[in-house]
Short mmCIF file of C-alpha atoms and ligand atoms in Angstrom, two decimals:
data_model
loop_
_atom_site.label_atom_id
_atom_site.label_comp_id
_atom_site.label_asym_id
_atom_site.label_seq_id
_atom_site.Cartn_x
_atom_site.Cartn_y
_atom_site.Cartn_z
CA UNK A 510 209.59 12.14 -11.46
CA UNK A 511 208.13 9.51 -13.78
CA UNK A 512 206.62 6.47 -12.09
CA UNK A 513 207.22 3.47 -14.35
CA UNK A 514 206.22 -0.16 -13.86
CA UNK A 515 208.37 -2.95 -15.27
CA UNK A 516 209.39 -6.56 -14.64
CA UNK A 517 212.06 -8.47 -16.62
CA UNK A 518 209.64 -11.41 -16.85
CA UNK A 519 207.72 -9.51 -19.57
CA UNK A 520 210.26 -10.56 -22.19
CA UNK A 521 211.05 -13.96 -20.65
CA UNK A 522 208.95 -16.19 -22.87
CA UNK A 523 210.38 -18.71 -25.32
CA UNK A 524 208.49 -18.54 -28.61
CA UNK A 525 209.13 -20.55 -31.78
CA UNK A 526 211.33 -18.64 -34.28
CA UNK A 527 208.39 -18.39 -36.70
CA UNK A 528 206.22 -16.67 -34.07
CA UNK A 529 205.34 -13.11 -35.05
CA UNK A 530 205.09 -11.56 -31.58
CA UNK A 531 207.98 -9.18 -30.67
CA UNK A 532 208.40 -10.56 -27.16
CA UNK A 533 211.76 -8.80 -26.60
CA UNK A 534 210.21 -5.34 -26.97
CA UNK A 535 209.63 -4.88 -23.23
CA UNK A 536 213.28 -5.40 -22.38
CA UNK A 537 214.36 -3.20 -25.29
CA UNK A 538 212.03 -0.46 -24.11
CA UNK A 539 213.38 -0.66 -20.56
CA UNK A 540 216.98 -0.44 -21.86
CA UNK A 541 216.06 2.43 -24.17
CA UNK A 542 214.39 4.44 -21.41
CA UNK A 543 217.20 3.92 -18.92
CA UNK A 544 219.62 5.03 -21.65
CA UNK A 545 217.73 8.11 -22.83
CA UNK A 546 216.07 9.58 -19.73
CA UNK A 547 217.87 10.92 -16.64
CA UNK A 548 217.93 8.07 -14.09
CA UNK A 549 217.16 10.40 -11.19
CA UNK A 550 213.89 11.32 -12.93
CA UNK A 551 212.71 7.72 -13.23
CA UNK A 552 211.20 5.78 -10.37
CA UNK A 553 210.91 2.07 -11.18
CA UNK A 554 208.23 -0.12 -9.63
CA UNK A 555 208.17 -3.91 -9.93
CA UNK A 556 204.82 -5.70 -9.72
CA UNK A 557 204.20 -8.89 -7.76
CA UNK A 558 202.41 -11.76 -9.42
CA UNK A 559 198.62 -11.36 -9.25
CA UNK A 560 196.78 -13.60 -6.84
CA UNK A 561 194.69 -15.70 -9.29
CA UNK A 562 191.64 -15.28 -7.02
CA UNK A 563 191.46 -11.65 -8.18
CA UNK A 564 190.85 -12.72 -11.78
CA UNK A 565 187.29 -13.70 -10.90
CA UNK A 566 186.48 -9.98 -10.70
CA UNK A 567 186.29 -10.13 -14.51
CA UNK A 568 186.73 -13.70 -15.67
CA UNK A 569 184.91 -16.99 -15.46
CA UNK A 570 186.25 -19.54 -12.94
CA UNK A 571 186.35 -22.35 -15.50
CA UNK A 572 188.39 -20.32 -17.96
CA UNK A 573 190.89 -18.96 -15.43
CA UNK A 574 191.51 -22.37 -13.81
CA UNK A 575 191.76 -24.08 -17.23
CA UNK A 576 194.41 -21.57 -18.33
CA UNK A 577 196.37 -21.72 -15.08
CA UNK A 578 196.34 -25.55 -15.05
CA UNK A 579 196.97 -26.08 -18.78
CA UNK A 580 193.54 -27.55 -19.44
CA UNK A 581 192.50 -25.23 -22.30
CA UNK A 582 191.87 -27.08 -25.56
CA UNK A 583 194.04 -26.53 -28.63
CA UNK A 584 191.53 -24.18 -30.23
CA UNK A 585 191.37 -21.92 -27.16
CA UNK A 586 195.16 -21.81 -27.01
CA UNK A 587 195.41 -21.00 -30.73
CA UNK A 588 192.97 -18.17 -30.24
CA UNK A 589 195.23 -16.68 -27.55
CA UNK A 590 198.19 -17.00 -29.90
CA UNK A 591 200.90 -18.09 -27.43
CA UNK A 592 201.85 -21.72 -26.73
CA UNK A 593 200.98 -22.61 -23.14
CA UNK A 594 203.87 -22.77 -20.66
CA UNK A 595 204.45 -22.12 -16.97
CA UNK A 596 206.44 -19.08 -18.10
CA UNK A 597 203.36 -17.76 -19.91
CA UNK A 598 201.30 -18.16 -16.73
CA UNK A 599 203.92 -16.35 -14.63
CA UNK A 600 204.35 -13.59 -17.18
CA UNK A 601 200.60 -13.12 -17.63
CA UNK A 602 199.88 -12.85 -13.89
CA UNK A 603 202.77 -10.42 -13.40
CA UNK A 604 201.86 -8.20 -16.32
CA UNK A 605 198.16 -8.03 -15.39
CA UNK A 606 199.20 -7.11 -11.86
CA UNK A 607 201.50 -4.44 -13.33
CA UNK A 608 198.57 -2.56 -14.83
CA UNK A 609 196.73 -2.56 -11.49
CA UNK A 610 199.90 -1.26 -9.83
CA UNK A 611 200.14 1.44 -12.52
CA UNK A 612 196.56 2.51 -11.79
CA UNK A 613 197.28 2.68 -8.04
CA UNK A 614 200.39 4.78 -8.71
CA UNK A 615 198.44 7.07 -11.04
CA UNK A 616 195.83 7.67 -8.32
CA UNK A 617 198.62 8.51 -5.89
CA UNK A 618 200.94 10.55 -8.11
CA UNK A 619 198.74 11.72 -11.02
CA UNK A 620 200.59 9.78 -13.71
CA UNK A 621 202.15 6.34 -14.04
CA UNK A 622 203.28 4.28 -17.02
CA UNK A 623 203.46 0.53 -17.54
CA UNK A 624 206.00 -1.01 -19.91
CA UNK A 625 203.45 -3.70 -20.79
CA UNK A 626 199.68 -4.23 -20.69
CA UNK A 627 196.73 -3.50 -22.94
CA UNK A 628 195.11 -6.95 -23.15
CA UNK A 629 191.90 -5.62 -24.58
CA UNK A 630 190.96 -8.75 -26.60
CA UNK A 631 190.55 -10.86 -23.43
CA UNK A 632 186.89 -11.71 -22.76
CA UNK A 633 185.00 -13.09 -19.76
CA UNK A 634 185.59 -16.73 -20.68
CA UNK A 635 188.19 -16.78 -23.44
CA UNK A 636 191.42 -15.13 -24.53
CA UNK A 637 192.24 -13.86 -27.99
CA UNK A 638 194.87 -11.96 -30.01
CA UNK A 639 197.79 -12.33 -27.55
CA UNK A 640 195.51 -11.39 -24.64
CA UNK A 641 194.78 -13.85 -21.81
CA UNK A 642 193.21 -11.74 -19.05
CA UNK A 643 191.87 -8.20 -19.40
CA UNK A 644 194.31 -6.11 -17.36
CA UNK A 645 192.47 -2.88 -18.22
CA UNK A 646 189.11 -3.88 -16.76
CA UNK A 647 190.77 -5.68 -13.83
CA UNK A 648 192.73 -2.51 -12.99
CA UNK A 649 189.61 -0.37 -13.36
CA UNK A 650 187.65 -2.70 -11.05
CA UNK A 651 190.39 -2.51 -8.44
CA UNK A 652 190.59 1.28 -8.75
CA UNK A 653 186.83 1.50 -8.11
CA UNK A 654 187.41 0.04 -4.65
CA UNK A 655 189.51 3.13 -3.78
CA UNK A 656 187.88 6.07 -1.98
CA UNK A 657 186.82 8.85 -4.35
CA UNK A 658 186.90 6.68 -7.48
CA UNK A 659 183.40 6.29 -8.91
CA UNK A 660 184.08 6.15 -12.63
CA UNK A 661 187.01 4.97 -14.76
CA UNK A 662 187.55 5.65 -18.45
CA UNK A 663 189.44 3.07 -20.53
CA UNK A 664 190.72 5.13 -23.46
CA UNK A 665 191.92 2.65 -26.06
CA UNK A 666 193.99 3.96 -28.98
CA UNK A 667 195.44 0.61 -30.05
CA UNK A 668 194.65 0.17 -33.77
CA UNK A 669 192.50 -2.88 -33.00
CA UNK A 670 189.09 -2.43 -31.43
CA UNK A 671 188.98 -3.37 -27.74
CA UNK A 672 186.35 -6.09 -28.12
CA UNK A 673 187.05 -7.84 -24.82
CA UNK A 674 186.97 -4.56 -22.93
CA UNK A 675 183.74 -3.55 -24.69
CA UNK A 676 182.01 -6.84 -23.81
CA UNK A 677 183.21 -6.75 -20.18
CA UNK A 678 182.13 -3.12 -19.74
CA UNK A 679 178.64 -3.66 -21.17
CA UNK A 680 177.25 -4.40 -17.68
CA UNK A 681 179.70 -2.21 -15.76
CA UNK A 682 178.26 1.32 -15.71
CA UNK A 683 181.19 2.67 -13.68
CA UNK A 684 183.73 1.69 -16.36
CA UNK A 685 183.51 3.53 -19.68
CA UNK A 686 185.13 1.95 -22.73
CA UNK A 687 186.18 4.24 -25.56
CA UNK A 688 187.98 2.86 -28.63
CA UNK A 689 189.50 4.70 -31.62
CA UNK A 690 190.52 1.98 -34.10
CA UNK A 691 190.75 0.84 -37.71
CA UNK A 692 187.37 -0.56 -38.75
CA UNK A 693 188.67 -3.06 -41.34
CA UNK A 694 190.95 -4.90 -38.96
CA UNK A 695 190.98 -7.58 -36.28
CA UNK A 696 188.70 -8.45 -34.50
CA UNK A 697 186.09 -9.18 -37.14
CA UNK A 698 183.30 -9.13 -34.55
CA UNK A 699 183.30 -5.86 -32.60
CA UNK A 700 180.87 -5.69 -29.69
CA UNK A 701 179.98 -2.03 -29.10
CA UNK A 702 182.15 -0.04 -26.69
CA UNK A 703 180.45 2.76 -24.78
CA UNK A 704 182.08 5.01 -27.39
CA UNK A 705 183.53 3.72 -30.68
CA UNK A 706 185.38 5.80 -33.24
CA UNK A 707 186.04 3.55 -36.24
CA UNK A 708 188.48 4.84 -38.86
CA UNK A 709 188.93 3.78 -42.48
CA UNK A 710 192.10 2.10 -43.68
CA UNK A 711 194.87 4.52 -44.63
CA UNK A 712 193.78 7.42 -42.40
CA UNK A 713 196.69 9.82 -41.75
CA UNK A 714 197.80 12.16 -38.97
CA UNK A 715 195.34 15.04 -39.43
CA UNK A 716 192.09 13.03 -39.35
CA UNK A 717 193.47 10.70 -36.72
CA UNK A 718 194.54 13.41 -34.28
CA UNK A 719 191.30 15.30 -34.76
CA UNK A 720 189.33 12.11 -33.99
CA UNK A 721 191.41 11.31 -30.91
CA UNK A 722 190.93 14.84 -29.58
CA UNK A 723 187.17 14.71 -30.15
CA UNK A 724 186.90 11.26 -28.58
CA UNK A 725 188.83 12.23 -25.45
CA UNK A 726 187.13 15.60 -25.02
CA UNK A 727 183.70 14.03 -25.39
CA UNK A 728 184.50 11.09 -23.08
CA UNK A 729 185.79 13.41 -20.34
CA UNK A 730 182.85 15.79 -20.66
CA UNK A 731 180.17 13.09 -20.74
CA UNK A 732 181.54 10.75 -18.11
CA UNK A 733 183.83 12.85 -15.86
CA UNK A 734 186.07 9.93 -14.89
CA UNK A 735 188.16 9.88 -11.70
CA UNK A 736 190.86 7.86 -13.50
CA UNK A 737 191.82 7.35 -17.14
CA UNK A 738 193.52 4.12 -18.24
CA UNK A 739 195.17 4.83 -21.59
CA UNK A 740 196.06 2.00 -23.98
CA UNK A 741 198.76 3.66 -26.09
CA UNK A 742 199.14 0.95 -28.76
CA UNK A 743 201.57 2.05 -31.46
CA UNK A 744 200.21 -0.35 -34.09
CA UNK A 745 198.50 2.70 -35.65
CA UNK A 746 201.93 3.59 -37.09
CA UNK A 747 202.35 3.54 -40.87
CA UNK A 748 205.18 1.02 -40.57
CA UNK A 749 203.30 -1.47 -38.40
CA UNK A 750 202.63 -4.93 -39.84
CA UNK A 751 199.13 -5.22 -38.35
CA UNK A 752 197.85 -1.67 -38.46
CA UNK A 753 196.43 -0.42 -41.79
CA UNK A 754 196.53 3.20 -40.58
CA UNK A 755 199.10 5.72 -41.76
CA UNK A 756 200.30 7.54 -38.64
CA UNK A 757 203.79 9.06 -38.71
CA UNK A 758 206.33 9.27 -35.87
CA UNK A 759 205.37 12.89 -35.39
CA UNK A 760 201.66 12.00 -35.39
CA UNK A 761 202.27 9.47 -32.63
CA UNK A 762 204.25 12.01 -30.62
CA UNK A 763 201.41 14.51 -30.94
CA UNK A 764 198.88 11.86 -29.92
CA UNK A 765 200.77 11.01 -26.71
CA UNK A 766 201.19 14.72 -25.88
CA UNK A 767 197.50 15.33 -26.49
CA UNK A 768 196.34 12.57 -24.13
CA UNK A 769 198.91 13.40 -21.44
CA UNK A 770 198.32 17.16 -21.49
CA UNK A 771 194.51 16.88 -21.68
CA UNK A 772 194.35 14.63 -18.60
CA UNK A 773 196.84 16.83 -16.77
CA UNK A 774 194.85 19.99 -17.62
CA UNK A 775 191.69 18.33 -16.27
CA UNK A 776 193.62 17.07 -13.20
CA UNK A 777 192.54 13.48 -13.91
CA UNK A 778 194.95 10.72 -12.85
CA UNK A 779 196.31 8.86 -15.88
CA UNK A 780 197.57 5.27 -16.01
CA UNK A 781 199.24 4.36 -19.31
CA UNK A 782 199.96 0.93 -20.82
CA UNK A 783 201.95 0.44 -24.01
CA UNK A 784 199.53 -1.87 -25.91
CA UNK A 785 200.21 -3.30 -29.37
CA UNK A 786 203.12 -2.67 -31.71
CA UNK A 787 204.41 -5.28 -34.15
CA UNK A 788 207.21 -3.83 -36.27
CA UNK A 789 209.86 -6.46 -36.99
CA UNK A 790 212.62 -3.88 -36.52
CA UNK A 791 213.23 -3.73 -32.76
CA UNK A 792 214.80 -0.26 -32.82
CA UNK A 793 211.88 1.36 -34.66
CA UNK A 794 209.38 -0.36 -32.39
CA UNK A 795 211.24 0.66 -29.24
CA UNK A 796 211.40 4.31 -30.32
CA UNK A 797 207.67 4.29 -31.10
CA UNK A 798 206.73 2.95 -27.66
CA UNK A 799 209.35 5.24 -26.13
CA UNK A 800 207.61 8.38 -27.38
CA UNK A 801 204.91 8.03 -24.70
CA UNK A 802 207.55 8.10 -21.94
CA UNK A 803 209.52 10.92 -23.56
CA UNK A 804 206.33 12.96 -23.96
CA UNK A 805 205.49 12.36 -20.29
CA UNK A 806 209.00 13.42 -19.29
CA UNK A 807 208.90 16.55 -21.46
CA UNK A 808 205.53 17.64 -20.06
CA UNK A 809 207.01 17.26 -16.57
ZN1 LIG B 1496 196.57 -3.89 -31.53
#
Protein backbone atom coordinates (compact mmCIF):
# COMPACT_ATOMS: atom_id res chain seq x y z
CA UNK A 1 0.00 0.00 0.00
CA UNK A 2 1.42 3.37 -1.05
CA UNK A 3 0.47 6.32 1.12
CA UNK A 4 0.21 9.37 -1.12
CA UNK A 5 -0.66 12.96 -0.22
CA UNK A 6 -2.48 15.18 -2.71
CA UNK A 7 -4.91 18.10 -2.90
CA UNK A 8 -6.47 19.45 -6.13
CA UNK A 9 -5.63 22.97 -4.94
CA UNK A 10 -1.98 22.34 -5.92
CA UNK A 11 -2.76 23.07 -9.57
CA UNK A 12 -5.46 25.68 -8.89
CA UNK A 13 -3.47 28.84 -9.46
CA UNK A 14 -4.07 31.24 -12.35
CA UNK A 15 -0.76 32.32 -13.84
CA UNK A 16 -0.17 34.63 -16.82
CA UNK A 17 0.30 32.68 -20.09
CA UNK A 18 3.94 33.83 -20.27
CA UNK A 19 4.69 32.38 -16.82
CA UNK A 20 7.20 29.53 -16.98
CA UNK A 21 5.99 27.47 -14.02
CA UNK A 22 4.22 24.19 -14.96
CA UNK A 23 1.42 24.63 -12.43
CA UNK A 24 -0.74 21.86 -13.95
CA UNK A 25 1.88 19.18 -13.23
CA UNK A 26 0.37 18.19 -9.88
CA UNK A 27 -3.01 17.38 -11.40
CA UNK A 28 -1.36 15.58 -14.32
CA UNK A 29 0.71 13.51 -11.91
CA UNK A 30 -2.37 12.57 -9.88
CA UNK A 31 -4.21 11.52 -13.07
CA UNK A 32 -1.17 9.60 -14.30
CA UNK A 33 -0.76 7.69 -11.04
CA UNK A 34 -4.43 6.81 -10.74
CA UNK A 35 -4.28 5.58 -14.34
CA UNK A 36 -1.09 3.53 -14.08
CA UNK A 37 -1.07 2.05 -10.57
CA UNK A 38 -3.66 -0.37 -9.14
CA UNK A 39 -6.18 1.75 -7.20
CA UNK A 40 -6.39 -0.76 -4.36
CA UNK A 41 -2.66 -0.26 -3.77
CA UNK A 42 -2.94 3.51 -3.40
CA UNK A 43 -4.14 5.21 -0.25
CA UNK A 44 -4.83 8.91 -0.82
CA UNK A 45 -4.52 11.45 1.97
CA UNK A 46 -5.70 15.06 1.67
CA UNK A 47 -3.99 17.72 3.80
CA UNK A 48 -5.81 20.48 5.66
CA UNK A 49 -4.59 24.04 5.33
CA UNK A 50 -1.74 24.79 7.74
CA UNK A 51 -2.56 26.96 10.72
CA UNK A 52 -0.40 30.05 9.96
CA UNK A 53 0.73 30.13 13.60
CA UNK A 54 2.85 27.05 12.87
CA UNK A 55 4.93 28.95 10.33
CA UNK A 56 6.71 30.78 13.14
CA UNK A 57 8.57 27.53 13.87
CA UNK A 58 10.80 28.49 10.93
CA UNK A 59 9.82 31.91 9.65
CA UNK A 60 9.85 35.49 10.83
CA UNK A 61 6.50 36.94 11.98
CA UNK A 62 6.84 40.04 9.80
CA UNK A 63 7.46 38.02 6.66
CA UNK A 64 4.68 35.48 7.22
CA UNK A 65 2.06 38.13 8.06
CA UNK A 66 3.18 40.34 5.14
CA UNK A 67 2.76 37.40 2.74
CA UNK A 68 -0.59 36.29 4.16
CA UNK A 69 -1.98 39.86 4.11
CA UNK A 70 -0.54 40.91 0.73
CA UNK A 71 1.83 43.46 2.22
CA UNK A 72 5.07 42.20 0.60
CA UNK A 73 6.70 44.77 -1.67
CA UNK A 74 7.03 44.20 -5.42
CA UNK A 75 10.65 43.11 -5.14
CA UNK A 76 9.86 40.44 -2.53
CA UNK A 77 7.00 39.14 -4.67
CA UNK A 78 9.22 39.06 -7.79
CA UNK A 79 11.79 37.08 -5.86
CA UNK A 80 9.14 34.45 -5.02
CA UNK A 81 8.16 34.31 -8.68
CA UNK A 82 4.36 34.00 -8.35
CA UNK A 83 1.94 36.94 -8.45
CA UNK A 84 0.22 37.32 -5.07
CA UNK A 85 -3.37 36.08 -4.82
CA UNK A 86 -5.65 34.56 -2.19
CA UNK A 87 -5.36 31.35 -4.22
CA UNK A 88 -1.58 31.42 -3.79
CA UNK A 89 -2.00 31.79 -0.02
CA UNK A 90 -4.45 28.88 0.13
CA UNK A 91 -2.32 26.69 -2.09
CA UNK A 92 0.88 27.50 -0.20
CA UNK A 93 -0.60 26.72 3.23
CA UNK A 94 -2.13 23.47 1.96
CA UNK A 95 1.01 22.27 0.22
CA UNK A 96 3.28 23.07 3.18
CA UNK A 97 0.86 21.19 5.41
CA UNK A 98 0.96 18.29 2.92
CA UNK A 99 4.67 17.74 3.52
CA UNK A 100 4.15 17.64 7.30
CA UNK A 101 1.34 15.12 6.77
CA UNK A 102 3.67 13.07 4.53
CA UNK A 103 6.29 13.04 7.29
CA UNK A 104 3.71 11.90 9.86
CA UNK A 105 2.56 9.13 7.52
CA UNK A 106 6.15 8.07 6.88
CA UNK A 107 6.77 7.76 10.63
CA UNK A 108 3.64 5.64 10.93
CA UNK A 109 3.93 3.47 7.81
CA UNK A 110 7.62 3.64 6.83
CA UNK A 111 7.06 5.42 3.51
CA UNK A 112 4.83 8.20 2.24
CA UNK A 113 4.93 10.37 -0.88
CA UNK A 114 3.71 13.91 -1.50
CA UNK A 115 2.60 15.04 -4.96
CA UNK A 116 4.00 18.50 -4.20
CA UNK A 117 6.54 20.13 -1.87
CA UNK A 118 10.26 20.81 -1.89
CA UNK A 119 10.31 24.56 -1.18
CA UNK A 120 13.98 24.60 -0.38
CA UNK A 121 14.67 28.20 -1.51
CA UNK A 122 12.41 29.65 1.23
CA UNK A 123 14.43 31.44 3.93
CA UNK A 124 13.63 32.70 7.43
CA UNK A 125 12.38 36.09 6.24
CA UNK A 126 11.99 35.88 2.48
CA UNK A 127 10.82 33.58 -0.28
CA UNK A 128 12.64 32.84 -3.52
CA UNK A 129 12.53 30.67 -6.66
CA UNK A 130 8.84 29.63 -6.44
CA UNK A 131 9.23 28.86 -2.73
CA UNK A 132 7.28 30.81 -0.08
CA UNK A 133 7.65 28.77 3.12
CA UNK A 134 10.14 25.96 3.73
CA UNK A 135 7.94 22.86 3.96
CA UNK A 136 10.98 20.60 4.44
CA UNK A 137 12.27 22.26 7.60
CA UNK A 138 8.73 22.84 8.91
CA UNK A 139 7.97 19.12 8.49
CA UNK A 140 11.27 18.17 10.12
CA UNK A 141 10.56 20.47 13.08
CA UNK A 142 7.13 18.93 13.53
CA UNK A 143 8.55 15.41 13.26
CA UNK A 144 11.05 16.23 16.03
CA UNK A 145 8.14 16.72 18.41
CA UNK A 146 7.22 13.02 17.94
CA UNK A 147 8.49 10.42 20.42
CA UNK A 148 11.63 8.64 19.23
CA UNK A 149 12.54 11.26 16.62
CA UNK A 150 15.79 12.99 17.56
CA UNK A 151 17.34 13.65 14.17
CA UNK A 152 15.94 14.28 10.68
CA UNK A 153 17.88 14.22 7.42
CA UNK A 154 16.70 16.45 4.56
CA UNK A 155 18.16 14.74 1.49
CA UNK A 156 17.83 17.19 -1.37
CA UNK A 157 18.43 15.93 -4.91
CA UNK A 158 16.73 18.81 -6.72
CA UNK A 159 19.25 20.21 -9.23
CA UNK A 160 19.29 23.55 -7.41
CA UNK A 161 21.10 23.87 -4.10
CA UNK A 162 18.74 24.03 -1.10
CA UNK A 163 19.91 27.45 0.10
CA UNK A 164 16.89 28.20 2.28
CA UNK A 165 17.08 24.79 3.93
CA UNK A 166 20.84 25.20 4.47
CA UNK A 167 20.42 28.61 6.13
CA UNK A 168 17.52 27.44 8.32
CA UNK A 169 19.40 24.31 9.41
CA UNK A 170 22.59 26.17 10.34
CA UNK A 171 21.38 26.58 13.94
CA UNK A 172 19.28 23.41 14.07
CA UNK A 173 21.61 20.56 15.07
CA UNK A 174 18.80 17.99 14.97
CA UNK A 175 18.07 18.66 11.28
CA UNK A 176 20.77 17.68 8.80
CA UNK A 177 20.72 19.27 5.35
CA UNK A 178 22.38 17.38 2.50
CA UNK A 179 22.27 18.73 -1.06
CA UNK A 180 23.51 17.15 -4.32
CA UNK A 181 23.16 19.86 -6.98
CA UNK A 182 24.61 21.57 -10.04
CA UNK A 183 27.18 24.12 -8.89
CA UNK A 184 26.77 26.57 -11.80
CA UNK A 185 23.06 27.10 -11.31
CA UNK A 186 20.55 29.05 -9.24
CA UNK A 187 20.91 30.20 -6.48
CA UNK A 188 24.07 32.21 -7.05
CA UNK A 189 24.69 32.51 -3.30
CA UNK A 190 24.79 29.07 -1.66
CA UNK A 191 25.00 29.08 2.13
CA UNK A 192 26.66 25.83 3.23
CA UNK A 193 24.43 22.83 3.90
CA UNK A 194 25.64 20.36 6.52
CA UNK A 195 26.73 18.30 3.52
CA UNK A 196 27.04 19.71 -0.02
CA UNK A 197 27.87 17.71 -3.12
CA UNK A 198 28.25 20.21 -5.98
CA UNK A 199 28.41 18.78 -9.51
CA UNK A 200 29.72 20.36 -12.70
CA UNK A 201 27.44 21.19 -15.60
CA UNK A 202 26.81 18.28 -17.96
CA UNK A 203 27.42 15.46 -15.45
CA UNK A 204 25.78 12.20 -16.61
CA UNK A 205 24.25 9.13 -14.98
CA UNK A 206 27.39 7.30 -13.81
CA UNK A 207 29.01 10.15 -11.85
CA UNK A 208 25.65 11.37 -10.63
CA UNK A 209 24.47 8.03 -9.25
CA UNK A 210 27.83 7.36 -7.64
CA UNK A 211 27.69 10.78 -5.93
CA UNK A 212 24.11 10.26 -4.73
CA UNK A 213 25.01 6.87 -3.29
CA UNK A 214 28.07 8.26 -1.50
CA UNK A 215 26.12 11.23 -0.17
CA UNK A 216 23.29 9.11 1.21
CA UNK A 217 25.54 6.41 2.66
CA UNK A 218 27.70 9.01 4.38
CA UNK A 219 24.74 11.03 5.67
CA UNK A 220 23.08 7.92 7.16
CA UNK A 221 26.31 6.67 8.71
CA UNK A 222 27.35 10.03 10.19
CA UNK A 223 23.99 11.25 11.41
CA UNK A 224 21.80 8.15 11.90
CA UNK A 225 18.52 9.98 11.26
CA UNK A 226 15.16 8.74 12.56
CA UNK A 227 13.44 10.16 9.46
CA UNK A 228 14.60 11.07 5.95
CA UNK A 229 12.77 13.77 3.98
CA UNK A 230 13.70 13.27 0.32
CA UNK A 231 13.35 16.11 -2.19
CA UNK A 232 13.15 14.16 -5.45
CA UNK A 233 13.38 17.10 -7.89
CA UNK A 234 13.51 15.87 -11.48
CA UNK A 235 15.12 19.05 -12.83
CA UNK A 236 18.39 17.05 -12.98
CA UNK A 237 16.99 15.46 -16.16
CA UNK A 238 18.80 16.13 -19.44
CA UNK A 239 15.61 17.55 -20.96
CA UNK A 240 14.86 20.00 -18.16
CA UNK A 241 14.90 23.72 -18.99
CA UNK A 242 16.55 24.76 -15.72
CA UNK A 243 18.85 21.88 -14.95
CA UNK A 244 22.24 21.82 -16.73
CA UNK A 245 22.81 18.18 -15.74
CA UNK A 246 22.50 15.29 -18.16
CA UNK A 247 20.52 12.59 -16.34
CA UNK A 248 18.53 10.12 -18.44
CA UNK A 249 15.13 8.58 -17.68
CA UNK A 250 16.89 5.41 -16.63
CA UNK A 251 19.31 7.38 -14.43
CA UNK A 252 16.37 8.99 -12.65
CA UNK A 253 14.70 5.61 -12.16
CA UNK A 254 17.91 4.22 -10.66
CA UNK A 255 18.23 7.26 -8.39
CA UNK A 256 14.71 6.83 -6.98
CA UNK A 257 15.29 3.08 -6.47
CA UNK A 258 18.59 3.77 -4.73
CA UNK A 259 17.11 6.22 -2.21
CA UNK A 260 13.99 4.12 -1.58
CA UNK A 261 15.83 0.82 -1.18
CA UNK A 262 18.66 2.28 0.95
CA UNK A 263 16.22 3.81 3.46
CA UNK A 264 14.15 0.63 3.49
CA UNK A 265 17.25 -1.53 4.07
CA UNK A 266 18.23 0.72 7.00
CA UNK A 267 14.60 0.68 8.28
CA UNK A 268 14.49 4.50 8.27
CA UNK A 269 11.09 6.11 7.61
CA UNK A 270 11.11 8.02 4.32
CA UNK A 271 8.94 11.00 3.37
CA UNK A 272 9.23 12.00 -0.30
CA UNK A 273 8.30 15.27 -2.02
CA UNK A 274 8.44 15.75 -5.78
CA UNK A 275 10.46 19.03 -5.91
CA UNK A 276 11.39 20.84 -9.13
CA UNK A 277 10.78 19.83 -12.73
CA UNK A 278 10.25 22.35 -15.51
CA UNK A 279 9.90 20.57 -18.85
CA UNK A 280 7.38 22.34 -21.08
CA UNK A 281 6.02 19.00 -22.29
CA UNK A 282 3.51 17.92 -19.63
CA UNK A 283 3.65 14.22 -20.54
CA UNK A 284 7.43 13.98 -20.23
CA UNK A 285 7.38 15.90 -16.95
CA UNK A 286 4.60 13.74 -15.52
CA UNK A 287 6.43 10.52 -16.39
CA UNK A 288 9.62 11.84 -14.78
CA UNK A 289 7.89 12.68 -11.50
CA UNK A 290 5.92 9.44 -11.78
CA UNK A 291 9.07 7.30 -11.67
CA UNK A 292 9.42 7.92 -7.91
CA UNK A 293 5.94 6.49 -7.28
CA UNK A 294 6.43 3.59 -9.68
CA UNK A 295 9.76 2.76 -8.05
CA UNK A 296 8.09 2.83 -4.62
CA UNK A 297 5.32 0.57 -5.89
CA UNK A 298 7.76 -1.87 -7.49
CA UNK A 299 9.87 -2.13 -4.33
CA UNK A 300 6.67 -2.94 -2.43
ZN1 LIG B 1 15.08 22.95 -8.69
